[in-house]
Structures are given as C-alpha cells and as structure tokens.
PDB file of C-alpha atoms in Angstrom:
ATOM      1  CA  UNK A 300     121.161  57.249 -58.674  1.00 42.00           C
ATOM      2  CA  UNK A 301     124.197  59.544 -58.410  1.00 48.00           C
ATOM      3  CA  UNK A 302     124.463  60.330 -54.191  1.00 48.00           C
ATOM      4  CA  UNK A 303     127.386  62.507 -54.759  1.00 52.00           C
ATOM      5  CA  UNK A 304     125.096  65.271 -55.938  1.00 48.00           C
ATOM      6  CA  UNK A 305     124.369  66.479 -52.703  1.00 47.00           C
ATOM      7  CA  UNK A 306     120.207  66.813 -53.664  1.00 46.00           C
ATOM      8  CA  UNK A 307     118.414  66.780 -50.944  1.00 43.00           C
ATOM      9  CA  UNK A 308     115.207  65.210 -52.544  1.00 38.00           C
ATOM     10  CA  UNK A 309     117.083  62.040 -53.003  1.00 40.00           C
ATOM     11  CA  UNK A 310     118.427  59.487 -50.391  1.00 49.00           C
ATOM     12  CA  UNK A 311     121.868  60.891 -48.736  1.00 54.00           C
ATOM     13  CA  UNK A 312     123.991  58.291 -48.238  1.00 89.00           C
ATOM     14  CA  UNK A 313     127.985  58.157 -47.735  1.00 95.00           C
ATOM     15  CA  UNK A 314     130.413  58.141 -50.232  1.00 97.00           C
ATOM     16  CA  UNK A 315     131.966  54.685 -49.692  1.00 97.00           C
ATOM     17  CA  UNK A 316     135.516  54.996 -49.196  1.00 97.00           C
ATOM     18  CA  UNK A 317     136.967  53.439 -52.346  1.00 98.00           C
ATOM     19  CA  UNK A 318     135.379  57.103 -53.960  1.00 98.00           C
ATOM     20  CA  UNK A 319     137.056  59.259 -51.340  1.00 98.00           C
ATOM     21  CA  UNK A 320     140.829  57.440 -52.380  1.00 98.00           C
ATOM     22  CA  UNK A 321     139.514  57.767 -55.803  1.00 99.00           C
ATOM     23  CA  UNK A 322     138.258  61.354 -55.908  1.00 99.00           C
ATOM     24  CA  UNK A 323     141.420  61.836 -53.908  1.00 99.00           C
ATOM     25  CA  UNK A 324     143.935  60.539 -56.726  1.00 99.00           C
ATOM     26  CA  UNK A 325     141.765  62.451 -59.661  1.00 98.00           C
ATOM     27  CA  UNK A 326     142.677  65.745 -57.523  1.00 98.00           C
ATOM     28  CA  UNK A 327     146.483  64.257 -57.701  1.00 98.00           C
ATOM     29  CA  UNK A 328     146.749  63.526 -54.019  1.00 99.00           C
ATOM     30  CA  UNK A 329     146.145  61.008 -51.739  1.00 98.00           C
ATOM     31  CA  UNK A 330     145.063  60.202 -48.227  1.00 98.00           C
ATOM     32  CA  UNK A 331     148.613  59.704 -46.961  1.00 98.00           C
ATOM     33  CA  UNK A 332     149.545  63.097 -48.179  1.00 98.00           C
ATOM     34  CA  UNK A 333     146.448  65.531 -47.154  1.00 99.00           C
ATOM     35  CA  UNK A 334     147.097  63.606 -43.922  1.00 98.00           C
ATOM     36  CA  UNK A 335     150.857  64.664 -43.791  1.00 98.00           C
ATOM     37  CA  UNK A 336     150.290  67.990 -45.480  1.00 98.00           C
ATOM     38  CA  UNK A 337     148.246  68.805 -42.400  1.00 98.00           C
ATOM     39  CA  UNK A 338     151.200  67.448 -40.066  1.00 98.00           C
ATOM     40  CA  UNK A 339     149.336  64.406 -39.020  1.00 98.00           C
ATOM     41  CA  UNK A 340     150.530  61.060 -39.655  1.00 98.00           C
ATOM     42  CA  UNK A 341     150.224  59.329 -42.840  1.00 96.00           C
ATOM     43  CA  UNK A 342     147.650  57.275 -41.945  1.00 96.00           C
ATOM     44  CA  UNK A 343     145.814  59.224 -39.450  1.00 96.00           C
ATOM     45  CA  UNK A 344     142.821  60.283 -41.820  1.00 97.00           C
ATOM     46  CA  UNK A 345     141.870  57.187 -42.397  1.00 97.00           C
ATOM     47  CA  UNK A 346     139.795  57.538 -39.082  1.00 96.00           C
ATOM     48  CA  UNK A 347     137.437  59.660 -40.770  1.00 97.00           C
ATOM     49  CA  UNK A 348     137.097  57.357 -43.336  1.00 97.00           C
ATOM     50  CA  UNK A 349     135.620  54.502 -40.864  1.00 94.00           C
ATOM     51  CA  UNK A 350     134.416  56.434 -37.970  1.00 94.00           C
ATOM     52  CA  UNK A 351     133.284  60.287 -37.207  1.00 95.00           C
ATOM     53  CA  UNK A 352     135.262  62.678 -36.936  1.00 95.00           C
ATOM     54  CA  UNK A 353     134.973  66.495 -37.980  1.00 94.00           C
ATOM     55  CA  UNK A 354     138.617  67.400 -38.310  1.00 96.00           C
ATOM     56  CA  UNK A 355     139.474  64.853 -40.131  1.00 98.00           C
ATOM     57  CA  UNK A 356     136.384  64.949 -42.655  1.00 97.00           C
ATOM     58  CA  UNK A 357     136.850  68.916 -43.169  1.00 97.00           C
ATOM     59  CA  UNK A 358     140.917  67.920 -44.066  1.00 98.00           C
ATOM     60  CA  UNK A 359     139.387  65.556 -46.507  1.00 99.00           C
ATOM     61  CA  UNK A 360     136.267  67.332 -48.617  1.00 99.00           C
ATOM     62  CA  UNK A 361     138.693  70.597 -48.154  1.00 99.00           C
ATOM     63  CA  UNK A 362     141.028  68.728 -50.813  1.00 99.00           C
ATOM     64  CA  UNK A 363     138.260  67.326 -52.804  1.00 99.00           C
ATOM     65  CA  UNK A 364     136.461  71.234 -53.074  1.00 98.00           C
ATOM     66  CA  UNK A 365     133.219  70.045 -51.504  1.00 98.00           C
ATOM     67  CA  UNK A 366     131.474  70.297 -48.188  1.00 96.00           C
ATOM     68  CA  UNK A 367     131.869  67.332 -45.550  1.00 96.00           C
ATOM     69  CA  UNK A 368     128.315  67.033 -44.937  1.00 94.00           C
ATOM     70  CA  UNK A 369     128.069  66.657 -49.552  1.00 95.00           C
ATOM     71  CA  UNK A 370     130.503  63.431 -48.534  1.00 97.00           C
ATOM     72  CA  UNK A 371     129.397  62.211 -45.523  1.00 95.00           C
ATOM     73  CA  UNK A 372     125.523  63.385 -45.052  1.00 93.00           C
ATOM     74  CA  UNK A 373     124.649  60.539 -42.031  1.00 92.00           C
ATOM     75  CA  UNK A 374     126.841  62.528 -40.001  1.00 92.00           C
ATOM     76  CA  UNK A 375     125.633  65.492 -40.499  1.00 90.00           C
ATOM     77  CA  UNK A 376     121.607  65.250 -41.114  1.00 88.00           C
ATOM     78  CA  UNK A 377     119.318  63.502 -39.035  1.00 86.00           C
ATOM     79  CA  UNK A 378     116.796  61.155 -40.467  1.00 85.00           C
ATOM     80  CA  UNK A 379     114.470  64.022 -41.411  1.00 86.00           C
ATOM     81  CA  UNK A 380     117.145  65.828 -43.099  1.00 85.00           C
ATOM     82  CA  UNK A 381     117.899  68.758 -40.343  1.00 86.00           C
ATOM     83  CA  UNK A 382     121.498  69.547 -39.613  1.00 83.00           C
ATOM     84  CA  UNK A 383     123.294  67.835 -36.632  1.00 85.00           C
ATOM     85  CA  UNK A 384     125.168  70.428 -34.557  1.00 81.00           C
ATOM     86  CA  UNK A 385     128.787  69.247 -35.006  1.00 71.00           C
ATOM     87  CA  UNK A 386     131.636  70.551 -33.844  1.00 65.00           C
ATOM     88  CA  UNK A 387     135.506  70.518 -34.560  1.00 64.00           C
ATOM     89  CA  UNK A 388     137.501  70.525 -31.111  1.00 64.00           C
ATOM     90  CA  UNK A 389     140.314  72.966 -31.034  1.00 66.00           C
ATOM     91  CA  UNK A 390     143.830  71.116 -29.717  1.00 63.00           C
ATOM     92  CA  UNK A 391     144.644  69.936 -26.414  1.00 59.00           C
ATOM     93  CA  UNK A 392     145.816  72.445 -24.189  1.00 54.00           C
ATOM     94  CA  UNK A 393     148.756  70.822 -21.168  1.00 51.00           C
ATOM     95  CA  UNK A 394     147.943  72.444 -17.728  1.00 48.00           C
TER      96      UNK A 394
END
C-alpha cells in the first residue's frame, strides 16, 4: 500500500520522516537548507518533523510540490476523514 498517494479510500497515515529527508534530497535540497532558505535556523524544521506545526509543514511539502495535509494527513483529518481547521500564526508582534 503506497500512503503517499493522498487517496482518500485508503488508510492516511504520515510519511515517516526518513521519506521527507529522502523526498527532500531527490528534489536536491535538504532540511537544513529549506530551513535556512526561509531564514530559520538549520535545524529548526525538524520540529515539524516530530511534532505539529503548520509553518513549518507548509515550508516543507512547499519544497516537495505537494500539500501538507498529502504528507502529514493525522494532522489535518479527523478520524472520519473531515478537515481539521488549522491555522498558521502570523509573527510575534513586540508591544
């Protein structure tokens, strides 16, 4: 069963992270350098990788050409395949 297809009549589950660094390299890039391309640390996406979070994931299926939710679908489908509301949180503003 391929679950990078992004079918919805078959079980979504997460790409493991081994094929995100691998889809990653076959694009000619890497984690380290989407991460500093988007002036973030070089290990900063990594996050995404191990926990949620939408600005991270975007920054990541943006430079593999898919969707987030095609690479990640627990986090963004509940268990009876609707879409979560999700949002990406602008930066922080000093007062």
């Amino acid at each position: 069963m391929d679950s990078h297809t992004g079918d919805k009549t078959m079980e979504n589950n997460d790409w493991h992270p081994a094929d995100i660094i691998a889809g990653l390299r076959k694009k000619g890039t890497s984690l380290a350098a989407v991460s500093r391309s988007a002036g973030l640390s070089s290990s900063t996406l990594a996050n995404a990788l191990l926990r949620p979070w939408p600005k991270g994931e975007k920054l990541i299926a943006d430079a593999l050409s898919i969707s987030p939710e095609i690479i990640w679908p627990s986090r963004y489908f509940d268990s009876e395949g609707k879409l979560l509301a999700r949002q990406i949180r602008s930066g922080r503003t000093n007062k």
